[in-house]
Amino acid sequence: MEAGVGLALHSRAAGFGSGRRRTAMYGGESRCQIGSLRLGDQVGSPAAVRARGSKPIAPLRAKKSSGGHENLHNSVDEALLLKRKSEDVLFHMNGRCIYLVGMMGSGKSTVGKILAEVLGYSFFDSDKLVEQAVGMPSVAQIFKVHSEAFFRDNESSVLRDLSSMRRLVVATGGGAVIRPVNWKNMKKGLSVWLDVPLEALARRIAKVGTASRPLLDQPSGDPYTMAFSKLSTLAEQRGDAYANADVRVSLEEIAAKLGHDDVSKLTPIDIALEALHKIESFVMEDTVTGSQTEPQAQWIQTL
């Protein structure tokens, strides 16, 4: 193994089913230490957001799998690929922030933490920052006590403040894409759409419950059927907005490349590695400042 390979990441396909276990290791200590970054005053709240709620990403330790040395060797190889690719990407990023967009339950936080660690960036969850800004423990409670519009106003304010910073990976809420002003702020960095099949999202959400997801919470009915129906409606409403992302990471495409018949067999590292490949391709092509496609620019200008 190469020198410096010491940090271990035990990963499984969180959020998409049981998946397969992998033990991955890559060099160096975690540089993703979240400080008390002070954000601007939030809409509807006199208190400023303090981004201390996103805890530092703790170094994860290796666990030897039942497959023995062969599985460990394969996992080390995989993690080295991830680390090497992150170094290639860093060369072209110039400190730009990365914003992960996608439907609720698509794995933005899980993948975002991996990207932040290998890139040496800090990780933030915009939903958590809104909760801190308004002094409530959950998005669901904000919706209940105030309104969705109140939440969206604070979400836009959080994204505005984050856009003035550098070297961040931000997991956005599923509905952040519906406001063009959010895109104006996210376009100061680089946006990545995690595109997950609705069936996989519905299975995952039905398994963990919808209490924390106010747009999906239903009093009765089959959990999978209700989740799939609501997700389908949201996908129709937001599909064009998600497509404005600079990079699209399709889990179906990754599964096909790896010979899987189900995206639930993918691990977060599989997804993170594909995201890095797509980001590298985009930043290498994006040599002209503000090189948005014409449809993207027109949509973002529509307020």
Tab-separated table of N, CA and C in Angstrom, residues 100-182:
chain	number	residue	atom	x	y	z
A	100	LEU	N	-24.929	20.010	-3.227
A	100	LEU	CA	-25.607	18.788	-3.625
A	100	LEU	C	-27.113	19.022	-3.614
A	101	VAL	N	-27.759	18.741	-4.742
A	101	VAL	CA	-29.204	18.896	-4.852
A	101	VAL	C	-29.810	17.546	-5.218
A	102	GLY	N	-31.097	17.414	-4.948
A	102	GLY	CA	-31.771	16.156	-5.251
A	102	GLY	C	-32.961	15.972	-4.333
A	103	MET	N	-33.764	14.966	-4.639
A	103	MET	CA	-34.956	14.690	-3.849
A	103	MET	C	-34.596	14.297	-2.427
A	104	MET	N	-35.546	14.478	-1.522
A	104	MET	CA	-35.345	14.048	-0.144
A	104	MET	C	-35.025	12.551	-0.113
A	105	GLY	N	-34.071	12.182	0.726
A	105	GLY	CA	-33.693	10.785	0.824
A	105	GLY	C	-32.729	10.306	-0.236
A	106	SER	N	-32.181	11.225	-1.036
A	106	SER	CA	-31.304	10.800	-2.129
A	106	SER	C	-29.861	10.574	-1.693
A	107	GLY	N	-29.557	10.836	-0.426
A	107	GLY	CA	-28.211	10.564	0.071
A	107	GLY	C	-27.265	11.746	0.013
A	108	LYS	N	-27.814	12.954	-0.056
A	108	LYS	CA	-26.958	14.143	-0.190
A	108	LYS	C	-26.022	14.313	0.997
A	109	SER	N	-26.533	14.107	2.205
A	109	SER	CA	-25.686	14.273	3.394
A	109	SER	C	-24.623	13.192	3.476
A	110	THR	N	-24.995	11.954	3.195
A	110	THR	CA	-24.035	10.848	3.274
A	110	THR	C	-22.908	11.023	2.266
A	111	VAL	N	-23.258	11.281	1.018
A	111	VAL	CA	-22.253	11.472	-0.022
A	111	VAL	C	-21.489	12.762	0.218
A	112	GLY	N	-22.186	13.794	0.678
A	112	GLY	CA	-21.539	15.074	0.918
A	112	GLY	C	-20.438	14.993	1.957
A	113	LYS	N	-20.647	14.219	3.006
A	113	LYS	CA	-19.626	14.074	4.045
A	113	LYS	C	-18.382	13.371	3.502
A	114	ILE	N	-18.571	12.391	2.625
A	114	ILE	CA	-17.428	11.709	2.013
A	114	ILE	C	-16.651	12.679	1.125
A	115	LEU	N	-17.375	13.434	0.288
A	115	LEU	CA	-16.710	14.396	-0.593
A	115	LEU	C	-15.951	15.439	0.218
A	116	ALA	N	-16.568	15.926	1.287
A	116	ALA	CA	-15.914	16.939	2.112
A	116	ALA	C	-14.632	16.391	2.727
A	117	GLU	N	-14.669	15.163	3.198
A	117	GLU	CA	-13.484	14.616	3.841
A	117	GLU	C	-12.338	14.428	2.857
A	118	VAL	N	-12.598	13.863	1.696
A	118	VAL	CA	-11.499	13.601	0.770
A	118	VAL	C	-10.992	14.875	0.103
A	119	LEU	N	-11.848	15.896	0.012
A	119	LEU	CA	-11.428	17.165	-0.589
A	119	LEU	C	-10.821	18.122	0.439
A	120	GLY	N	-10.965	17.804	1.714
A	120	GLY	CA	-10.494	18.722	2.738
A	120	GLY	C	-11.401	19.934	2.887
A	121	TYR	N	-12.663	19.781	2.513
A	121	TYR	CA	-13.660	20.835	2.635
A	121	TYR	C	-14.416	20.675	3.960
A	122	SER	N	-15.217	21.677	4.314
A	122	SER	CA	-16.141	21.580	5.437
A	122	SER	C	-17.522	21.217	4.910
A	123	PHE	N	-18.274	20.483	5.713
A	123	PHE	CA	-19.598	20.021	5.292
A	123	PHE	C	-20.685	20.724	6.082
A	124	PHE	N	-21.743	21.147	5.379
A	124	PHE	CA	-22.910	21.735	6.021
A	124	PHE	C	-24.187	21.159	5.420
A	125	ASP	N	-25.191	21.013	6.261
A	125	ASP	CA	-26.533	20.615	5.855
A	125	ASP	C	-27.408	21.861	5.995
A	126	SER	N	-27.951	22.357	4.893
A	126	SER	CA	-28.688	23.624	4.949
A	126	SER	C	-29.934	23.520	5.816
A	127	ASP	N	-30.573	22.345	5.858
A	127	ASP	CA	-31.737	22.175	6.731
A	127	ASP	C	-31.357	22.382	8.192
A	128	LYS	N	-30.216	21.836	8.597
A	128	LYS	CA	-29.771	21.980	9.982
A	128	LYS	C	-29.484	23.446	10.309
A	129	LEU	N	-28.935	24.169	9.360
A	129	LEU	CA	-28.647	25.586	9.593
A	129	LEU	C	-29.931	26.394	9.739
A	130	VAL	N	-30.972	26.034	8.985
A	130	VAL	CA	-32.257	26.718	9.132
A	130	VAL	C	-32.847	26.429	10.509
A	131	GLU	N	-32.756	25.179	10.935
A	131	GLU	CA	-33.259	24.821	12.265
A	131	GLU	C	-32.577	25.655	13.343
A	132	GLN	N	-31.271	25.817	13.218
A	132	GLN	CA	-30.534	26.635	14.182
A	132	GLN	C	-30.948	28.102	14.096
A	133	ALA	N	-31.163	28.586	12.895
A	133	ALA	CA	-31.502	29.999	12.705
A	133	ALA	C	-32.814	30.363	13.381
A	134	VAL	N	-33.797	29.463	13.323
A	134	VAL	CA	-35.120	29.772	13.887
A	134	VAL	C	-35.315	29.166	15.266
A	135	GLY	N	-34.331	28.402	15.744
A	135	GLY	CA	-34.406	27.843	17.086
A	135	GLY	C	-35.404	26.724	17.247
A	136	MET	N	-35.547	25.890	16.213
A	136	MET	CA	-36.457	24.744	16.287
A	136	MET	C	-35.701	23.472	15.940
A	137	PRO	N	-36.143	22.336	16.506
A	137	PRO	CA	-35.378	21.098	16.365
A	137	PRO	C	-35.524	20.376	15.039
A	138	SER	N	-36.515	20.730	14.225
A	138	SER	CA	-36.719	19.980	12.984
A	138	SER	C	-37.431	20.833	11.937
A	139	VAL	N	-37.226	20.442	10.688
A	139	VAL	CA	-37.934	21.095	9.581
A	139	VAL	C	-39.430	20.863	9.710
A	140	ALA	N	-39.809	19.657	10.134
A	140	ALA	CA	-41.228	19.337	10.285
A	140	ALA	C	-41.910	20.302	11.259
A	141	GLN	N	-41.236	20.629	12.358
A	141	GLN	CA	-41.825	21.551	13.332
A	141	GLN	C	-41.909	22.968	12.770
A	142	ILE	N	-40.902	23.360	11.992
A	142	ILE	CA	-40.948	24.695	11.372
A	142	ILE	C	-42.156	24.798	10.452
A	143	PHE	N	-42.400	23.762	9.658
A	143	PHE	CA	-43.563	23.751	8.769
A	143	PHE	C	-44.852	23.852	9.584
A	144	LYS	N	-44.898	23.123	10.702
A	144	LYS	CA	-46.122	23.059	11.499
A	144	LYS	C	-46.405	24.363	12.223
A	145	VAL	N	-45.384	24.933	12.859
A	145	VAL	CA	-45.564	26.136	13.661
A	145	VAL	C	-45.650	27.385	12.783
A	146	HIS	N	-44.850	27.435	11.751
A	146	HIS	CA	-44.830	28.605	10.870
A	146	HIS	C	-45.484	28.234	9.531
A	147	SER	N	-44.687	27.967	8.535
A	147	SER	CA	-45.220	27.599	7.219
A	147	SER	C	-44.067	27.160	6.329
A	148	GLU	N	-44.391	26.576	5.194
A	148	GLU	CA	-43.341	26.224	4.242
A	148	GLU	C	-42.668	27.488	3.711
A	149	ALA	N	-43.459	28.529	3.469
A	149	ALA	CA	-42.888	29.783	2.949
A	149	ALA	C	-41.870	30.364	3.929
A	150	PHE	N	-42.178	30.306	5.219
A	150	PHE	CA	-41.252	30.795	6.242
A	150	PHE	C	-39.952	30.006	6.190
A	151	PHE	N	-40.072	28.683	6.070
A	151	PHE	CA	-38.880	27.839	5.964
A	151	PHE	C	-38.081	28.206	4.723
A	152	ARG	N	-38.756	28.371	3.578
A	152	ARG	CA	-38.056	28.662	2.326
A	152	ARG	C	-37.324	30.006	2.396
A	153	ASP	N	-37.921	30.995	3.066
A	153	ASP	CA	-37.257	32.287	3.204
A	153	ASP	C	-35.943	32.133	3.966
A	154	ASN	N	-35.987	31.390	5.053
A	154	ASN	CA	-34.782	31.173	5.847
A	154	ASN	C	-33.768	30.308	5.102
A	155	GLU	N	-34.253	29.352	4.349
A	155	GLU	CA	-33.373	28.517	3.542
A	155	GLU	C	-32.623	29.365	2.522
A	156	SER	N	-33.331	30.277	1.866
A	156	SER	CA	-32.687	31.149	0.880
A	156	SER	C	-31.640	32.032	1.539
A	157	SER	N	-31.933	32.511	2.744
A	157	SER	CA	-30.978	33.351	3.454
A	157	SER	C	-29.720	32.571	3.827
A	158	VAL	N	-29.904	31.326	4.263
A	158	VAL	CA	-28.762	30.468	4.597
A	158	VAL	C	-27.896	30.224	3.365
A	159	LEU	N	-28.517	29.893	2.245
A	159	LEU	CA	-27.753	29.623	1.024
A	159	LEU	C	-27.049	30.879	0.522
A	160	ARG	N	-27.672	32.021	0.701
A	160	ARG	CA	-27.023	33.282	0.331
A	160	ARG	C	-25.738	33.477	1.126
A	161	ASP	N	-25.816	33.239	2.435
A	161	ASP	CA	-24.642	33.427	3.278
A	161	ASP	C	-23.552	32.396	2.980
A	162	LEU	N	-23.945	31.149	2.756
A	162	LEU	CA	-22.961	30.120	2.437
A	162	LEU	C	-22.256	30.417	1.114
A	163	SER	N	-22.963	31.056	0.190
A	163	SER	CA	-22.386	31.314	-1.133
A	163	SER	C	-21.230	32.305	-1.090
A	164	SER	N	-21.087	33.032	0.023
A	164	SER	CA	-19.982	33.984	0.152
A	164	SER	C	-18.724	33.300	0.690
A	165	MET	N	-18.829	32.025	1.017
A	165	MET	CA	-17.697	31.292	1.590
A	165	MET	C	-17.040	30.409	0.536
A	166	ARG	N	-15.976	29.725	0.941
A	166	ARG	CA	-15.231	28.862	0.036
A	166	ARG	C	-14.961	27.520	0.703
A	167	ARG	N	-14.675	26.543	-0.133
A	167	ARG	CA	-14.268	25.212	0.321
A	167	ARG	C	-15.300	24.565	1.232
A	168	LEU	N	-16.552	24.592	0.771
A	168	LEU	CA	-17.643	23.938	1.492
A	168	LEU	C	-18.301	22.908	0.593
A	169	VAL	N	-18.797	21.825	1.199
A	169	VAL	CA	-19.754	20.934	0.553
A	169	VAL	C	-21.066	21.118	1.300
A	170	VAL	N	-22.118	21.486	0.565
A	170	VAL	CA	-23.409	21.798	1.175
A	170	VAL	C	-24.462	20.835	0.668
A	171	ALA	N	-25.111	20.125	1.601
A	171	ALA	CA	-26.265	19.295	1.256
A	171	ALA	C	-27.497	20.179	1.397
A	172	THR	N	-28.180	20.439	0.301
A	172	THR	CA	-29.349	21.315	0.325
A	172	THR	C	-30.612	20.503	0.558
A	173	GLY	N	-31.671	21.199	0.962
A	173	GLY	CA	-32.961	20.549	1.096
A	173	GLY	C	-33.532	20.201	-0.267
A	174	GLY	N	-34.432	19.234	-0.286
A	174	GLY	CA	-34.975	18.767	-1.560
A	174	GLY	C	-35.677	19.842	-2.369
A	175	GLY	N	-36.268	20.830	-1.673
A	175	GLY	CA	-37.005	21.874	-2.377
A	175	GLY	C	-36.237	23.151	-2.616
A	176	ALA	N	-34.953	23.164	-2.282
A	176	ALA	CA	-34.159	24.387	-2.458
A	176	ALA	C	-34.106	24.827	-3.912
A	177	VAL	N	-34.273	23.880	-4.825
A	177	VAL	CA	-34.124	24.183	-6.252
A	177	VAL	C	-35.297	24.961	-6.838
A	178	ILE	N	-36.391	25.086	-6.083
A	178	ILE	CA	-37.589	25.700	-6.677
A	178	ILE	C	-37.501	27.217	-6.745
A	179	ARG	N	-36.550	27.815	-6.034
A	179	ARG	CA	-36.409	29.273	-6.053
A	179	ARG	C	-35.204	29.665	-6.907
A	180	PRO	N	-35.432	30.414	-7.965
A	180	PRO	CA	-34.312	30.848	-8.807
A	180	PRO	C	-33.227	31.597	-8.044
A	181	VAL	N	-33.607	32.339	-6.988
A	181	VAL	CA	-32.597	33.076	-6.235
A	181	VAL	C	-31.597	32.129	-5.583
A	182	ASN	N	-32.055	30.932	-5.224
A	182	ASN	CA	-31.129	29.948	-4.663
A	182	ASN	C	-30.126	29.481	-5.712
